[in-house]
Coordinates of C-alpha atoms and ligand atoms in Angstrom, one line a residue:
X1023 CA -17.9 -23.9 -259.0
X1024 CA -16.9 -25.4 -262.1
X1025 CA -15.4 -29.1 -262.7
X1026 CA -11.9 -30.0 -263.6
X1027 CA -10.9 -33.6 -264.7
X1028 CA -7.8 -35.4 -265.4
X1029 CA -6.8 -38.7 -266.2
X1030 CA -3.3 -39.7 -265.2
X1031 CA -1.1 -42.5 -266.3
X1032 CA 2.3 -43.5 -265.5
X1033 CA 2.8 -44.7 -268.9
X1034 CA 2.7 -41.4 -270.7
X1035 CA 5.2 -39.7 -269.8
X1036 CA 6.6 -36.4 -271.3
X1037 CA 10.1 -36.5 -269.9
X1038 CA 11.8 -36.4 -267.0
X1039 CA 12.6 -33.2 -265.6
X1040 CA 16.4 -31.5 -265.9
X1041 CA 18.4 -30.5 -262.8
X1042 CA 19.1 -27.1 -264.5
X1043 CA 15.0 -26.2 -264.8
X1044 CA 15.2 -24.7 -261.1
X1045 CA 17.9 -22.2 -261.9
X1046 CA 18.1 -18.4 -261.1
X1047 CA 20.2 -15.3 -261.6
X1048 CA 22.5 -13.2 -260.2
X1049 CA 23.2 -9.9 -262.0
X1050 CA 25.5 -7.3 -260.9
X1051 CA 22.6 -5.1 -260.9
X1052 CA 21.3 -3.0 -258.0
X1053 CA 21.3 -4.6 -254.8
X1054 CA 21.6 -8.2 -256.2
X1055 CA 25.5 -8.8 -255.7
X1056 CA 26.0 -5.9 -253.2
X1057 CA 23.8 -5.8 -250.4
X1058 CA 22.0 -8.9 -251.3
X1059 CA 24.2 -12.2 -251.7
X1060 CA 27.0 -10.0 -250.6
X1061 CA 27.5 -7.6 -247.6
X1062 CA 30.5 -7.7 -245.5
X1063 CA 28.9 -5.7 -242.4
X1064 CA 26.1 -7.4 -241.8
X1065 CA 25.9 -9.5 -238.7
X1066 CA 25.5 -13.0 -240.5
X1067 CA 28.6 -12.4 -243.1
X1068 CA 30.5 -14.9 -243.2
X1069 CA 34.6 -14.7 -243.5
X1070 CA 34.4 -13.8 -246.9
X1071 CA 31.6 -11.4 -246.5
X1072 CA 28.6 -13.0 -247.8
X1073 CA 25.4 -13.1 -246.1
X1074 CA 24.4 -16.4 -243.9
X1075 CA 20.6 -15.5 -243.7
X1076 CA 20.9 -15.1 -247.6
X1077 CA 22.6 -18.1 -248.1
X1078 CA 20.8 -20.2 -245.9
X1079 CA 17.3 -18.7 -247.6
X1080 CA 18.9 -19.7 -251.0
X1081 CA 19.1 -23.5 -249.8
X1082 CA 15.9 -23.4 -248.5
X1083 CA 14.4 -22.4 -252.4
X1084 CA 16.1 -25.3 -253.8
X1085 CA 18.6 -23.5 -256.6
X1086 CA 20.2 -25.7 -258.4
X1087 CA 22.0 -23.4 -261.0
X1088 CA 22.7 -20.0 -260.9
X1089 CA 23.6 -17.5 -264.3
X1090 CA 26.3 -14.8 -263.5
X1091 CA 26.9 -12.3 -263.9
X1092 CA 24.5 -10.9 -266.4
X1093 CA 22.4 -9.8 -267.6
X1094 CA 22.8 -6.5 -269.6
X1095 CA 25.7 -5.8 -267.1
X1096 CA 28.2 -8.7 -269.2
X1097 CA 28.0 -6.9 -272.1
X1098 CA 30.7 -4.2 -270.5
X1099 CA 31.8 -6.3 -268.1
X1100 CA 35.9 -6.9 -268.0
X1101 CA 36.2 -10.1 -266.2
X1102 CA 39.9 -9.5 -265.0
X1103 CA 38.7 -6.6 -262.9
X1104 CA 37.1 -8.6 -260.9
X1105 CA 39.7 -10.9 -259.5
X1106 CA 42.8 -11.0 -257.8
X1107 CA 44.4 -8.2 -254.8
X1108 CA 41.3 -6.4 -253.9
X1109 CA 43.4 -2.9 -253.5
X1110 CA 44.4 -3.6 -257.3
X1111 CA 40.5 -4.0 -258.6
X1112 CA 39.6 -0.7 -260.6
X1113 CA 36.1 1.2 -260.1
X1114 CA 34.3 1.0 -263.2
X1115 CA 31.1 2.6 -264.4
X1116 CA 29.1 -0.2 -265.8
X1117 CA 27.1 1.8 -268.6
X1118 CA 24.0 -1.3 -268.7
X1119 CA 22.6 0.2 -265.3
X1120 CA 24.7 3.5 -265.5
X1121 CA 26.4 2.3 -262.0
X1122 CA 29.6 2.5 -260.2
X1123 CA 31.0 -1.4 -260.4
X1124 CA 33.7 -1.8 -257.3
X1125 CA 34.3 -5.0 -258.6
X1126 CA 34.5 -6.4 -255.1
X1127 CA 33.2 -9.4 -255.8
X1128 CA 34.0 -11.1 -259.5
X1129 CA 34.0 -14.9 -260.8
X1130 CA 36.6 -16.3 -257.7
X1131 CA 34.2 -15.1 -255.0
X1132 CA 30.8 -16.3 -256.7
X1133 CA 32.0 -19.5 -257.6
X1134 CA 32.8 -20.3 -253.8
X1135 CA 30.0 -18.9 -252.6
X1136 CA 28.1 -21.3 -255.8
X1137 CA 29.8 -24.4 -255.0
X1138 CA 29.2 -24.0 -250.8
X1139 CA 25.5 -24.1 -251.4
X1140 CA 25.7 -27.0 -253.8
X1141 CA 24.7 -24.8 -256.9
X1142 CA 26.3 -25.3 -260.7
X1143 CA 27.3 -21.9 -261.7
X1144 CA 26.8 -20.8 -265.3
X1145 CA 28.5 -18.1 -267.0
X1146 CA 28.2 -15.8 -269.3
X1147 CA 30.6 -13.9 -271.2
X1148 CA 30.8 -10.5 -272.9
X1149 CA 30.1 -10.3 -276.8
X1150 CA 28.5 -6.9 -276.4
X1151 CA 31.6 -4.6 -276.1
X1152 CA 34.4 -7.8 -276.1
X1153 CA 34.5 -11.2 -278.4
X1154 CA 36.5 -14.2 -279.0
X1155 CA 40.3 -14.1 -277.2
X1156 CA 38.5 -12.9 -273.5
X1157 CA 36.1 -15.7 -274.0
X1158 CA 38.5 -17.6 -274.3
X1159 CA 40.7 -16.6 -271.5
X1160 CA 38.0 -16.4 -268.9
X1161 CA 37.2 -19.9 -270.1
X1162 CA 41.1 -21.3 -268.8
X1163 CA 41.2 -19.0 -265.9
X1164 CA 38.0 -20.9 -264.7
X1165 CA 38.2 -24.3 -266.4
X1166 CA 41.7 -25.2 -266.6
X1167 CA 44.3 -26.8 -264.2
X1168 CA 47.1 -25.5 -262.4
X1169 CA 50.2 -25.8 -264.1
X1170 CA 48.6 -25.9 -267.5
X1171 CA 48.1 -22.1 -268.6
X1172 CA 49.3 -19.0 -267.2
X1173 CA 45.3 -17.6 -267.1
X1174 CA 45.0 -21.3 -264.6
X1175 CA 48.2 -20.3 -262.8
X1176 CA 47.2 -16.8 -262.0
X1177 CA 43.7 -18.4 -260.5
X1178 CA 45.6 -20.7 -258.4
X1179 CA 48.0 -17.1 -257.2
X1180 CA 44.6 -16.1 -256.4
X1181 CA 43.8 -18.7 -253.8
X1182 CA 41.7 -21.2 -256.2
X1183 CA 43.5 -23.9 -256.3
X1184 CA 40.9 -26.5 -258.0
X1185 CA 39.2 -24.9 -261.3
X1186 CA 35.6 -24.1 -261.1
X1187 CA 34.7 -26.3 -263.6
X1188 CA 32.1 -24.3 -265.3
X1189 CA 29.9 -26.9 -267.6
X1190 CA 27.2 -24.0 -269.1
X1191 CA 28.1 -21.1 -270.7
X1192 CA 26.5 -18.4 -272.2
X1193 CA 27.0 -16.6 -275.6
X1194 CA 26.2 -13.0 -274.1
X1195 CA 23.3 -11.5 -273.4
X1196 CA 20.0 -10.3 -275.7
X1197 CA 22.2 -9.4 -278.2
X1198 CA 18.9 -8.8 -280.6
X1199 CA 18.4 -6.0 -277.7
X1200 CA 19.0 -2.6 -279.1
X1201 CA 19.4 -1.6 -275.3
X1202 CA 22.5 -3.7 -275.8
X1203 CA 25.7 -2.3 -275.3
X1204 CA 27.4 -4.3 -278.3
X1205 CA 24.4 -4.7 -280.0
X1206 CA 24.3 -6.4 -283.3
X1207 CA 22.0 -7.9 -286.2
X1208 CA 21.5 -11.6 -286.2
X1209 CA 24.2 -12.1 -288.5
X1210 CA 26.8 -9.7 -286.7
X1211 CA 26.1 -11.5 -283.8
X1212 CA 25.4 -15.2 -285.7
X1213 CA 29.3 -14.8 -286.8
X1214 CA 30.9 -14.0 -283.7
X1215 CA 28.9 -16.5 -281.7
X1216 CA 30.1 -19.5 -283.9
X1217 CA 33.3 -18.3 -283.9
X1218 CA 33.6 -17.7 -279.9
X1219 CA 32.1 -21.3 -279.8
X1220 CA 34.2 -22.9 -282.1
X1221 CA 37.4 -21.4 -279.8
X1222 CA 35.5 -22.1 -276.9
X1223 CA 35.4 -25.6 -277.4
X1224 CA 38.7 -25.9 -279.1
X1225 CA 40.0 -24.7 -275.4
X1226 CA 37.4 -27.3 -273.7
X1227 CA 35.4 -29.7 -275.3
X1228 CA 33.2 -30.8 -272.5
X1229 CA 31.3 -27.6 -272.1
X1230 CA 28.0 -26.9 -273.1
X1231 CA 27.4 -23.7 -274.8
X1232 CA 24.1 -21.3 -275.0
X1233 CA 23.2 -18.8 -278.1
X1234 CA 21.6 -16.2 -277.8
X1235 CA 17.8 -16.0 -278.8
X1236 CA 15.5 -13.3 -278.4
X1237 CA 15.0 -10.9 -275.6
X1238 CA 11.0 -11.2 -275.4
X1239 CA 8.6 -12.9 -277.7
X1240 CA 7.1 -9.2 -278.5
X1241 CA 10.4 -8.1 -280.1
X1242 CA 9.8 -7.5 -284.3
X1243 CA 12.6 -9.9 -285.2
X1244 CA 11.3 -12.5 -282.5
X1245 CA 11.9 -16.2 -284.8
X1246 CA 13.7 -14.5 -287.7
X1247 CA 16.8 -13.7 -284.9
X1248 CA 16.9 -17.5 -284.0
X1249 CA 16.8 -18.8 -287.2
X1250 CA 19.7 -16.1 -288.8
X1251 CA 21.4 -16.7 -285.8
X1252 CA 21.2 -20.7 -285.6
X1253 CA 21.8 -21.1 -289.2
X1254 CA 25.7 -19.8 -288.4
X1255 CA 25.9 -21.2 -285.1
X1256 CA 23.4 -25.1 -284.8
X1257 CA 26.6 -27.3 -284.9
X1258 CA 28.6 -25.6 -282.4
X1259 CA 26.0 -25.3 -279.8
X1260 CA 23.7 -26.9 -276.9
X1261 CA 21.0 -24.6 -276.2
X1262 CA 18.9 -21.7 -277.4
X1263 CA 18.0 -18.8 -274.9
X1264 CA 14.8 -17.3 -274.4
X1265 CA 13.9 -14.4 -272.0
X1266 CA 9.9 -13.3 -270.6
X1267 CA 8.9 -11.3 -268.2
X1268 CA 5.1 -11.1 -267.6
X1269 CA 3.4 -7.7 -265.9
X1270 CA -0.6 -6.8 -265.8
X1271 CA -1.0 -5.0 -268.8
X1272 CA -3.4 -2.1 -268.6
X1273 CA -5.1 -4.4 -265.7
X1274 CA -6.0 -7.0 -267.4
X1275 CA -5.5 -9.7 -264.7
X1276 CA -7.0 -12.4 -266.3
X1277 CA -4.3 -12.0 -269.2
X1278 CA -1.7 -11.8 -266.5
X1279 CA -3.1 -14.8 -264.3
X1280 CA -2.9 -16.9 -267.6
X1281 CA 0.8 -15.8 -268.7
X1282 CA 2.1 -19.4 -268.9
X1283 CA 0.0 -19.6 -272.1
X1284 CA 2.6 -16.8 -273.6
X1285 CA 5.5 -19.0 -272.6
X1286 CA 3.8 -22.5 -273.9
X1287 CA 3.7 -20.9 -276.9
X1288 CA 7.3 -19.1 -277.1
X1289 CA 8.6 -21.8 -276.4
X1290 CA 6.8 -24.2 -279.3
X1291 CA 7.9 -21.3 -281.2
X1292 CA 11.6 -21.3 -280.7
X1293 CA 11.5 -25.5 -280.2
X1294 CA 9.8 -25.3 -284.1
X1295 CA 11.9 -22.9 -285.6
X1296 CA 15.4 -24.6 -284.1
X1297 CA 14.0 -27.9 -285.4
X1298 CA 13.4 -26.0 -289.3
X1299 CA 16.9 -24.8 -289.2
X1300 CA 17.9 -28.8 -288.3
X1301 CA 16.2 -29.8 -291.1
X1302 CA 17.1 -27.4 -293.6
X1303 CA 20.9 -27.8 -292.3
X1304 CA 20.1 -31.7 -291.9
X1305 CA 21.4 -31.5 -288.7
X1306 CA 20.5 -35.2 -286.6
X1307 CA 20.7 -32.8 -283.1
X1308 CA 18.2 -31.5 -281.5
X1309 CA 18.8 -27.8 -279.7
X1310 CA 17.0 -27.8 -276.7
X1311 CA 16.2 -24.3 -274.7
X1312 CA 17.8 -22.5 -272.1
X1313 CA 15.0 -19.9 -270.8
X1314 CA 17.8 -18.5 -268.7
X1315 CA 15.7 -15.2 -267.4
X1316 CA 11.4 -15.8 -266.8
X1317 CA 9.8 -14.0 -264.0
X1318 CA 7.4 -11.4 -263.1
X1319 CA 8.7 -8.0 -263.2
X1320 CA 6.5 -4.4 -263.3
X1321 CA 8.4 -3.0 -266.3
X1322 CA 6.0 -0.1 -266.6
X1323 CA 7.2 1.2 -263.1
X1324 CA 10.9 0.7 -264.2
X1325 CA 11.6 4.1 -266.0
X1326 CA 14.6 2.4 -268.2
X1327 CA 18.0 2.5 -267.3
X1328 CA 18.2 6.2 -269.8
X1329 CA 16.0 7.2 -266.9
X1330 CA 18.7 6.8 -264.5
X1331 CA 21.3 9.1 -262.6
X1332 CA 25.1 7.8 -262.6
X1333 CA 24.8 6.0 -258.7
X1334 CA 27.0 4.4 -256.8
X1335 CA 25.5 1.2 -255.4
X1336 CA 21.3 1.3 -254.1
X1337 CA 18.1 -0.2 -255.2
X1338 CA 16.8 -1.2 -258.8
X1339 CA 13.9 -2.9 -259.4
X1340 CA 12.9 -4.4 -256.4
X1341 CA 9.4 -5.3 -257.1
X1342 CA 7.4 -6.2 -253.9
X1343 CA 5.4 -9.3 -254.6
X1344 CA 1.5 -10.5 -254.3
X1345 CA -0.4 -13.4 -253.9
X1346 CA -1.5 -12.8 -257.5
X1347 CA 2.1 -12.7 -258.8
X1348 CA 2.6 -16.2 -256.5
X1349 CA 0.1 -17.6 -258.5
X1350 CA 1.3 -16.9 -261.7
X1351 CA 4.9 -17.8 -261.1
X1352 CA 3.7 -21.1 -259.8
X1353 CA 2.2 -21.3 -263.5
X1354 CA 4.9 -20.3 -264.9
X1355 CA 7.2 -23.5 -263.3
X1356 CA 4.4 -26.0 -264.1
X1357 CA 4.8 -24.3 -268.1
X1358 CA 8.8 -25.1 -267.9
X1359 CA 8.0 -28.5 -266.7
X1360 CA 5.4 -29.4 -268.8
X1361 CA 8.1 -28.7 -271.8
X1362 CA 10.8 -30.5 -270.0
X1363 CA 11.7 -32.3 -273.2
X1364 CA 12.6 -29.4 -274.8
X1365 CA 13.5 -27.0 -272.1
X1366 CA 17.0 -27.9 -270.3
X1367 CA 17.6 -24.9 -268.2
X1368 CA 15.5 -21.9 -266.5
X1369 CA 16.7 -19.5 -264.6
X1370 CA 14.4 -17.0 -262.5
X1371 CA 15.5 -13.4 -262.7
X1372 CA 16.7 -12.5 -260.2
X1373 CA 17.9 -14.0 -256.8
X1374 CA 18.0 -11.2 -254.3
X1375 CA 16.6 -8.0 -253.7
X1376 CA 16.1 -7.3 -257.8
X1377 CA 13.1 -8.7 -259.2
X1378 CA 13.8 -11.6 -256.5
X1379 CA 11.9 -14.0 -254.3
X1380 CA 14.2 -13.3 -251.6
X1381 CA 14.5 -9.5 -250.1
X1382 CA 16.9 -8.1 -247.7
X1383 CA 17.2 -4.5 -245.7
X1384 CA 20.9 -3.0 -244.8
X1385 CA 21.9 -4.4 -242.1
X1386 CA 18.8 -6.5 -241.1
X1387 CA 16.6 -9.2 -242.2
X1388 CA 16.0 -11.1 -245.1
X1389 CA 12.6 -12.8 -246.0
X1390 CA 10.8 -14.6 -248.4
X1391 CA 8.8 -12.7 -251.3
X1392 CA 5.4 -14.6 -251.8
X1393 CA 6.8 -15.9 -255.2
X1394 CA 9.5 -18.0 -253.1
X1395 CA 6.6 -20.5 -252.1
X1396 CA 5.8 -21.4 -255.3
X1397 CA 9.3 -22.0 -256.7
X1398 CA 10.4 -23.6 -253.3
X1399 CA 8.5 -26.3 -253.4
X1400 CA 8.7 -27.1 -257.0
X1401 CA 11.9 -27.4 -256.7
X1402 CA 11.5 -29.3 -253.4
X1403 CA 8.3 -32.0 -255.0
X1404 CA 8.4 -32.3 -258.8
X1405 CA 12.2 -33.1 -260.2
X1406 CA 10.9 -36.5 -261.4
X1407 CA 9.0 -37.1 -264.4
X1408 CA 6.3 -35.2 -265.7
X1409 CA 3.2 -36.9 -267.2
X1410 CA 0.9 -35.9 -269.4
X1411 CA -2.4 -34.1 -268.2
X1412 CA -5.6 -35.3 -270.5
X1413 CA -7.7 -32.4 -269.0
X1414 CA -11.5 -31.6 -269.4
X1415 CA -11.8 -27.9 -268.2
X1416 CA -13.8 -24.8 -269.4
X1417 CA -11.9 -22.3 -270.9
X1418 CA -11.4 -19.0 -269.3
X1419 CA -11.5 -16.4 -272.5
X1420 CA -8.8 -13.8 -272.1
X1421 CA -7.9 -10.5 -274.4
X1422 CA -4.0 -11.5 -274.8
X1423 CA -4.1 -15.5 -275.2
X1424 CA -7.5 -16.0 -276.8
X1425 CA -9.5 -18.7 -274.9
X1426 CA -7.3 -20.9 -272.5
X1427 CA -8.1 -23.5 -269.8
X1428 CA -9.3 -22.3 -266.6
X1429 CA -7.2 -24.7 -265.1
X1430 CA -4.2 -25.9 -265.7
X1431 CA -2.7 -28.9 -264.0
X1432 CA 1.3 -30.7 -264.1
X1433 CA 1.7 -34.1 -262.7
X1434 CA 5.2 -35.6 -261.8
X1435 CA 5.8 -38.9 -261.1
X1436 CA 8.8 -40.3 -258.7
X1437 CA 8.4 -44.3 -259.2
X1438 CA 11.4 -44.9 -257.2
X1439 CA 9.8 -43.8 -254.1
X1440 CA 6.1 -44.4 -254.8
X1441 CA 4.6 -40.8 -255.4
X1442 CA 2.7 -38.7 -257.2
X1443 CA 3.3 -34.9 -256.8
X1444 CA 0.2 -32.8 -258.7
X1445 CA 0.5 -29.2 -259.1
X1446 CA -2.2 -27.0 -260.0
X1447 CA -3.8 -23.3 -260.8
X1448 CA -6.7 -22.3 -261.0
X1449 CA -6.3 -18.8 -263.0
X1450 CA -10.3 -18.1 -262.5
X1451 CA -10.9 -15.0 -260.6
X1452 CA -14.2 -15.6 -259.6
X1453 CA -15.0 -19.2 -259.3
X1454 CA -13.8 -22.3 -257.5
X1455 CA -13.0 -25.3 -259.5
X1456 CA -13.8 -29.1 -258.5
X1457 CA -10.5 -31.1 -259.1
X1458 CA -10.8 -34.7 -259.9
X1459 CA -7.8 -36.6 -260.8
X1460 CA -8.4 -40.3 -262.1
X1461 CA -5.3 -42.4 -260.2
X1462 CA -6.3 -46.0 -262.0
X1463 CA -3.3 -46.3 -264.2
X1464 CA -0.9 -46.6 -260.2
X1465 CA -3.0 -49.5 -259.3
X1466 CA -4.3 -51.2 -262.0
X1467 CA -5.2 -54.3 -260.7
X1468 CA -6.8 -52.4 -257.9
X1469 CA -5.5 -54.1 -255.2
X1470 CA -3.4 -51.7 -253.9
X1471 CA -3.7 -48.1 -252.2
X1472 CA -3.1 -44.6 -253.2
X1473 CA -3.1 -42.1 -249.9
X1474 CA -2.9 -38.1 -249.4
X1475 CA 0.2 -37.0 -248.7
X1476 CA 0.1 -33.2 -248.2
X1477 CA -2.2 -30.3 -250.0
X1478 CA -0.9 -27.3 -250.0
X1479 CA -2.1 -24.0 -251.5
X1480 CA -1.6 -20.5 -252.3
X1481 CA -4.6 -18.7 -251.8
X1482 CA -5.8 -15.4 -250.4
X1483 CA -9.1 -13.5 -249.8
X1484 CA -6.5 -10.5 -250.6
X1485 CA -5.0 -11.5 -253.8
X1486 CA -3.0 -8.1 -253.2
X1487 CA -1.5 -9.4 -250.0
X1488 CA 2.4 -9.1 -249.7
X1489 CA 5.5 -10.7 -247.6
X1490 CA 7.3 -7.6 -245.7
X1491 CA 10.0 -7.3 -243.2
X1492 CA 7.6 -6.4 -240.6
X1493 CA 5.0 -9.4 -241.7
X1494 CA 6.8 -11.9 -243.7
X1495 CA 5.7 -14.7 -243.1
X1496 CA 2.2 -13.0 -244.4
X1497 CA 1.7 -14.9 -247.9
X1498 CA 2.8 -18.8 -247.3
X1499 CA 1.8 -22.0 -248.8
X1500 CA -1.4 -23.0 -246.6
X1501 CA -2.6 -26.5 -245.7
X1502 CA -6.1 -26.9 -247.8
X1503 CA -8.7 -29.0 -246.4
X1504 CA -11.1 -31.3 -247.8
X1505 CA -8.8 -33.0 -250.7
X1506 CA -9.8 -37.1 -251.0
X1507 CA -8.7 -40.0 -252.6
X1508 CA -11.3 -42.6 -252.9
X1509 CA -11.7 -45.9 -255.1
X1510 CA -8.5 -44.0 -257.3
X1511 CA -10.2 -40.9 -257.5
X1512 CA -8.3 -37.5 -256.1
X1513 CA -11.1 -34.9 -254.8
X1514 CA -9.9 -31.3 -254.1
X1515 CA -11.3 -27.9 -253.9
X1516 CA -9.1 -25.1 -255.8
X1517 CA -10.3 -21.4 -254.4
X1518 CA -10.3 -18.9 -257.1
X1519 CA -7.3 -17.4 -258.0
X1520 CA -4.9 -20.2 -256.2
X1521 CA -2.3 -22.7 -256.7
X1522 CA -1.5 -25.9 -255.2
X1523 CA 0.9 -28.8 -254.2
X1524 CA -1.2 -32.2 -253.6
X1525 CA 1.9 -34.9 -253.0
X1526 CA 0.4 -39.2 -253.2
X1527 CA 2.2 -41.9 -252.2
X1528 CA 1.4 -45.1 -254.1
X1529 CA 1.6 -49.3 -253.4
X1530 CA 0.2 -50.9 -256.4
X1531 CA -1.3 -54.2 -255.4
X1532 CA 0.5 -57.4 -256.6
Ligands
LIG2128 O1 17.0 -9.0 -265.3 C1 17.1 -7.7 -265.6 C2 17.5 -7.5 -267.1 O2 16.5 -8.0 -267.9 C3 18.7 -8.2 -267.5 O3 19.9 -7.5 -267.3 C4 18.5 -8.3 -269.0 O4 19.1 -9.4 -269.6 C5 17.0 -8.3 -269.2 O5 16.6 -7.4 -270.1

């Protein structure tokens, strides 16, 4: 057992946490679109053939934005294919995952499906293999209002009467990938982003626009692509993206249980080198980050999509998820909302079926991967505003990040409604910690009283346990016992290998 101590404070706050940080993805990619959000046979379809357990599973987690529709997949991707008289929409073969696109469902059909759940959809259009003018045009055939523009008037033929007054959109897709159909060099790509932009928001001022930034922080022209890239584009845009996915490499678990240090530190890296092209532009904005695809994905059991037969719809990716991976994605959130100053949006990749917290068979059920816990209740407990954690902890030395905390803990404050919401993970394999959060700063005059809300944890003697159709409800968050509050002091107990949700309510004395 080692000790963990933190000293909270509603004065020192870090920021207060954006609606878009609990975003996710929808790619037309395997069995995301098709046979995930969408199947028109299954028994819970609704009338325009989307699933109801899906959609009811996709409240539950708490998404408030969703990216569409790619991905590698909108850097071919002709948007008019997808919309209007079904029998009119062309089969294409979408060369990104070397699969036959029926374009059944395109922009009309997700945005309804979005705006039902209550989620803000934001899209991305193709600069791979297309540029400015069907930027543009996708831009009034979703933005603008009937009467105004033929592109508006042939939405409204289509049924949509009311625009879908898209706010976010993206700049394409990891165009520094070479996998990239489109692919450019920062400055191919720096060019046609600031000049899509500049049309973009000629057409619509109000929207907000993401560049492009790197793929992963282990590609070789990771910080040199942002700043080529921002240096044509800084004035003309909102947000930079960054991409990560994190894996076990060659085992190393205790690398891979301490991943969020790899994000902390991408994203200082893109905040620092956004804020050196402001001041050698002497720019007065600040960019702030869109990590618009994060997640855990197995990429060494993906062969690559070169690997791949031509297919017509079926499986990609569908990673099945532990108790392990549960613990690092909860990381991962509290790394995105410890940064909430400079991160604006996040989107886990993806929503169903590929790479996904939620899974689905044919025909039959859907259930919760482990890694929906995590998210769920972030989402649910900590949009308020985080505070900064003054921890004492050992450090846990690992071969990727060097030494890091053994434990890492995100507070989030909700003054409005008197609570505290503390999230925490201990990435030690082997030992417990002792948690002991100092609360004085919510009471000072200590006439109050600070009580236990809820503890929750994700925890396992089988760190390899997994959610399935037969057992999912086999990973869930857990009540933990033993957690304490006592003269402003928080006691818990975090097992080895866990991660946690320990909600306070507050009354500070008069
Ligand atoms: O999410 C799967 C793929 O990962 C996306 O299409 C691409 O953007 C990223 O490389």
């Amino acid at each position: 057992m080692y000790d963990v101590k933190v000293e909270l404070d509603p004065a020192f706050a870090v920021g207060q946490v954006g609606e878009r940080l609990f975003g996710t993805f929808v790619e037309h990619m395997g069995r995301c679109v098709y046979g995930g959000i969408f199947e028109p046979d299954h028994p819970t379809a609704d009338e325009h053939g989307f699933r109801r357990d899906v959609a009811e599973l996709v409240r539950e987690l708490g998404v408030t934005t969703v990216r569409y529709p790619g991905g590698n997949f909108v850097s071919g991707y002709r948007w008019e294919d997808g919309v209007g008289p079904l029998d009119e929409r062309p089969r294409r073969l979408d060369l990104a995952w070397r699969a036959i696109e029926p374009n059944t469902v395109g922009v009309d059909e997700f945005c309804r499906w979005a705006r039902e759940l209550d989620i803000d959809p934001i899209m991305a259009v193709n600069l791979g293999t297309r540029g400015v003018s069907a930027a543009v045009d996708l831009l009034q055939y979703c933005n603008f209002g009937a009467g105004t523009t033929t592109l508006a008037d042939r939405r409204v033929a289509h049924g949509h009467k009311d625009p879908h007054a898209i706010g976010t959109w993206c700049l394409g897709n990891e165009m520094d990938g070479p996998w990239q159909m489109g692919h450019k060099t920062a400055d191919e790509y720096g060019r046609l982003a600031a000049e899509t932009a500049r049309a973009m928001r000629r057409a619509d001022p109000d929207i907000e626009l993401v560049v492009c930034g790197s793929s992963n922080s282990d590609m070789p022209t990771f910080g040199t692509w942002e700043r080529v890239v921002l240096e044509h584009t800084y004035d003309l845009v909102d947000h930079i993206s960054l991409h990560n996915y994190y894996e076990p490499v060659d085992g190393d678990i205790d690398s891979f249980l301490t991943s969020s240090e790899s994000m902390r530190r991408s994203i200082g890296a893109i905040a620092s080198t956004a804020d050196h092209v402001a001041a050698a532009t002497r720019s007065r904005k600040q960019l702030t980050i869109s990590f618009d695809e994060w997640n855990v994905w197995y990429q060494s059991r993906f062969p690559g999509e070169l690997g791949l037969e031509v297919r017509d719809g079926g499986a990609l990716i569908e990673d099945t998820y532990s108790v392990t991976d549960a613990v690092v994605v909860g990381d991962l959130l509290m790394a995105l909302l410890d940064n909430c100053d400079r991160v604006a949006i996040a989107c886990q990749a993806q929503l169903v079926n590929v790479i996904a917290p939620i899974r689905t068979e044919p025909g039959g059920p859907a259930w919760r991967q482990s890694i929906f816990h995590p998210f769920a209740l972030t989402a649910r407990h900590a949009g308020g505003t985080v505070l900064r954690s003054a921890l004492r902890t050992p450090m846990l030395s690992t071969s990727a990040h060097g030494d890091v905390p053994a434990t890492r803990v995100t507070a989030v404050h909700h003054p409005d409604r008197g609570e505290l919401v503390i999230l925490a993970a201990n990435r030690d394999r082997m030992n417990p910690a002792r948690l002991s959060v100092g609360l004085r700063g919510f009471d000072p005059r200590g006439a109050g009283s600070i009580t236990l809300t809820e503890h929750l944890s994700i925890s396992d003697d089988d760190p390899n346990a997994t959610n399935s159709a037969e057992q999912p409800d086999r990973v869930v968050p857990r009540p933990a016992s033993g957690t304490t509050v006592a003269d402003h002091e928080l006691s818990a107990t975090l097992p080895p290998q866990s991660w946690h949700v320990i909600r306070l309510s507050y009354a500070p004395g008069a």
